[in-house]
């Protein structure tokens, strides 16, 4: 589905991931450091729930990514290898998810194996076209509220997968893609 905003894209992708998971749905949580330290539990929950769709910085990574084995995904904000066909916007299928539990009740992704069907990658020990993706880092500043209601600027270093579910994408992300089927609301406007 082509949509006009990142917020709608994330909303549709989250709903579709929940409804499409035939097996276990894993919510991969970002690993955040606030001013170089592990955040308190309330700060951690706040950071995981941040709407990063409105962040203007390149490379924004969400707090939570829903994933399941067999789910279509898109590689975001990163060119791993243009020669192998694993670049920003590459479409693939999740084949394996390796996580570890974290204090917030979610899982933190250690590695995800994605099959990029158009790729020529061949890694020993993995089937053809399969590539391991590990979390990358994004730094941003946000406002946190302490227990007394005081506000402070916090510098956050977020480690998260550079993936998004591929059920919905923005018009900008669709540019240059060959997609077998597309659903778009042309009455909505806001994108070409």
C-alpha positions as semicolon CSV with decimal commas, in nm:
position;residue;x (nm);y (nm);z (nm)
1;X;0,000;0,000;0,000
2;X;0,130;0,344;-0,088
3;X;0,063;0,606;0,178
4;X;0,139;0,976;0,218
5;X;0,306;0,991;0,561
6;X;0,549;0,793;0,775
7;X;0,296;0,790;1,060
8;X;0,031;0,614;0,847
9;X;0,298;0,377;0,712
10;X;0,399;0,273;1,063
11;X;0,038;0,237;1,175
12;X;-0,057;0,013;0,881
13;X;0,262;-0,192;0,908
14;X;0,205;-0,258;1,280
15;X;-0,160;-0,359;1,233
16;X;-0,083;-0,578;0,931
17;X;0,210;-0,747;1,110
18;X;-0,020;-0,842;1,400
19;X;-0,293;-0,975;1,172
20;X;-0,059;-1,159;0,932
21;X;0,167;-1,341;1,179
22;X;0,100;-1,712;1,143
23;X;0,354;-1,798;1,407
24;X;0,511;-1,599;1,686
25;X;0,515;-1,220;1,649
26;X;0,832;-1,076;1,804
27;X;0,853;-0,710;1,901
28;X;1,220;-0,617;1,866
29;X;1,292;-0,331;2,105
30;X;1,564;-0,075;2,054
31;X;1,851;-0,070;2,300
32;X;1,880;0,290;2,423
33;X;2,148;0,466;2,624
34;X;2,057;0,804;2,775
35;X;2,358;1,031;2,828
36;X;2,575;0,718;2,815
37;X;2,381;0,513;3,075
38;X;2,096;0,264;3,083
39;X;1,768;0,457;3,121
40;X;1,533;0,413;3,416
41;X;1,233;0,188;3,340
42;X;0,991;0,482;3,293
43;X;1,233;0,656;3,059
44;X;1,286;0,329;2,870
45;X;0,912;0,286;2,815
46;X;0,880;0,649;2,705
47;X;1,166;0,611;2,456
48;X;1,026;0,289;2,310
49;X;0,694;0,465;2,250
50;X;0,839;0,775;2,080
51;X;0,690;0,853;1,740
52;X;1,011;0,881;1,538
53;X;0,815;0,918;1,213
54;X;0,821;1,295;1,266
55;X;1,195;1,316;1,334
56;X;1,363;1,504;1,055
57;X;1,704;1,344;1,104
58;X;1,824;1,090;0,853
59;X;1,841;0,737;0,986
60;X;1,565;0,756;1,252
61;X;1,512;0,412;1,406
62;X;1,183;0,311;1,574
63;X;1,161;0,193;1,934
64;X;0,975;-0,126;1,844
65;X;0,970;-0,331;1,524
66;X;0,719;-0,615;1,488
67;X;0,874;-0,915;1,310
68;X;0,786;-1,274;1,235
69;X;0,950;-1,545;1,027
70;X;0,817;-1,515;0,672
71;X;0,738;-1,144;0,701
72;X;0,818;-0,911;0,410
73;X;1,058;-0,632;0,511
74;X;1,245;-0,339;0,360
75;X;1,603;-0,239;0,442
76;X;1,609;0,126;0,555
77;X;1,868;0,404;0,547
78;X;2,163;0,184;0,470
79;X;2,352;0,058;0,168
80;X;2,531;-0,257;0,276
81;X;2,654;-0,366;-0,066
82;X;2,544;-0,225;-0,399
83;X;2,734;-0,504;-0,579
84;X;2,533;-0,771;-0,394
85;X;2,202;-0,586;-0,427
86;X;2,156;-0,516;-0,054
87;X;2,081;-0,145;-0,047
88;X;1,844;0,110;0,103
89;X;1,494;0,004;-0,005
90;X;1,583;-0,360;-0,079
91;X;1,290;-0,591;-0,018
92;X;1,332;-0,924;0,157
93;X;1,172;-1,192;0,371
94;X;1,264;-1,257;0,737
95;X;1,393;-1,615;0,769
96;X;1,542;-1,622;1,123
97;X;1,519;-1,395;1,428
98;X;1,777;-1,409;1,707
99;X;1,688;-1,205;2,018
100;X;1,763;-1,170;2,387
101;X;1,507;-1,066;2,651
102;X;1,521;-0,718;2,805
103;X;1,378;-0,553;3,119
104;X;1,086;-0,387;2,938
105;X;0,930;-0,725;2,857
106;X;1,023;-0,707;2,489
107;X;1,311;-0,871;2,304
108;X;1,622;-0,697;2,178
109;X;1,733;-0,815;1,833
110;X;2,082;-0,956;1,811
111;X;2,054;-1,058;1,447
112;X;1,793;-1,119;1,180
113;X;1,858;-1,330;0,871
114;X;1,678;-1,185;0,570
115;X;1,642;-1,345;0,229
116;X;1,694;-1,079;-0,037
117;X;1,567;-1,264;-0,347
118;X;1,731;-1,026;-0,595
119;X;2,070;-1,043;-0,424
120;X;2,372;-1,241;-0,538
121;X;2,502;-1,279;-0,182
122;X;2,640;-1,620;-0,086
123;X;2,769;-1,652;0,272
124;X;2,915;-1,985;0,387
125;X;2,671;-2,161;0,619
126;X;2,368;-1,971;0,487
127;X;2,143;-2,047;0,190
128;X;2,187;-1,832;-0,124
129;X;2,047;-1,476;-0,104
130;X;2,038;-1,486;0,281
131;X;2,209;-1,205;0,470
132;X;2,249;-1,141;0,847
133;X;2,147;-0,795;0,968
134;X;2,251;-0,666;1,308
135;X;2,140;-0,346;1,484
136;X;2,288;-0,010;1,383
137;X;2,314;0,309;1,588
138;X;2,125;0,638;1,563
139;X;2,179;0,936;1,796
140;X;1,913;1,193;1,879
141;X;1,805;1,438;2,148
142;X;1,466;1,433;2,316
143;X;1,298;1,568;2,629
144;X;1,244;1,339;2,927
145;X;1,031;1,410;3,234
146;X;1,155;1,305;3,580
147;X;0,939;1,184;3,872
148;X;0,892;1,541;3,999
149;X;0,764;1,666;3,662
150;X;1,089;1,841;3,570
151;X;1,195;1,826;3,209
152;X;1,546;1,779;3,074
153;X;1,711;1,728;2,739
154;X;1,851;1,381;2,699
155;X;2,105;1,263;2,444
156;X;2,003;0,915;2,329
157;X;2,210;0,658;2,146
158;X;1,971;0,400;1,998
159;X;2,071;0,061;1,863
160;X;1,804;-0,101;1,643
161;X;1,756;-0,298;1,324
162;X;1,743;-0,099;1,000
163;X;1,428;-0,279;0,889
164;X;1,063;-0,194;0,849
165;X;0,768;-0,416;0,765
166;X;0,690;-0,399;0,392
167;X;0,311;-0,393;0,394
168;X;0,293;-0,015;0,347
169;X;0,548;0,234;0,217
170;X;0,543;0,605;0,150
171;X;0,523;0,744;-0,201
172;X;0,882;0,866;-0,166
173;X;1,006;0,519;-0,073
174;X;0,821;0,368;-0,371
175;X;1,005;0,581;-0,626
176;X;1,206;0,362;-0,858
177;X;1,059;0,035;-0,727
178;X;0,900;-0,235;-0,935
179;X;0,607;-0,362;-0,728
180;X;0,381;-0,647;-0,848
181;X;0,066;-0,497;-0,689
182;X;-0,005;-0,155;-0,540
183;X;-0,298;-0,017;-0,344
184;X;-0,318;0,363;-0,328
185;X;-0,592;0,605;-0,224
186;X;-0,571;0,871;-0,493
187;X;-0,838;1,083;-0,322
188;X;-0,611;1,129;-0,020
189;X;-0,358;1,344;-0,202
190;X;-0,038;1,463;-0,038
191;X;0,198;1,259;-0,253
192;X;0,262;1,200;-0,621
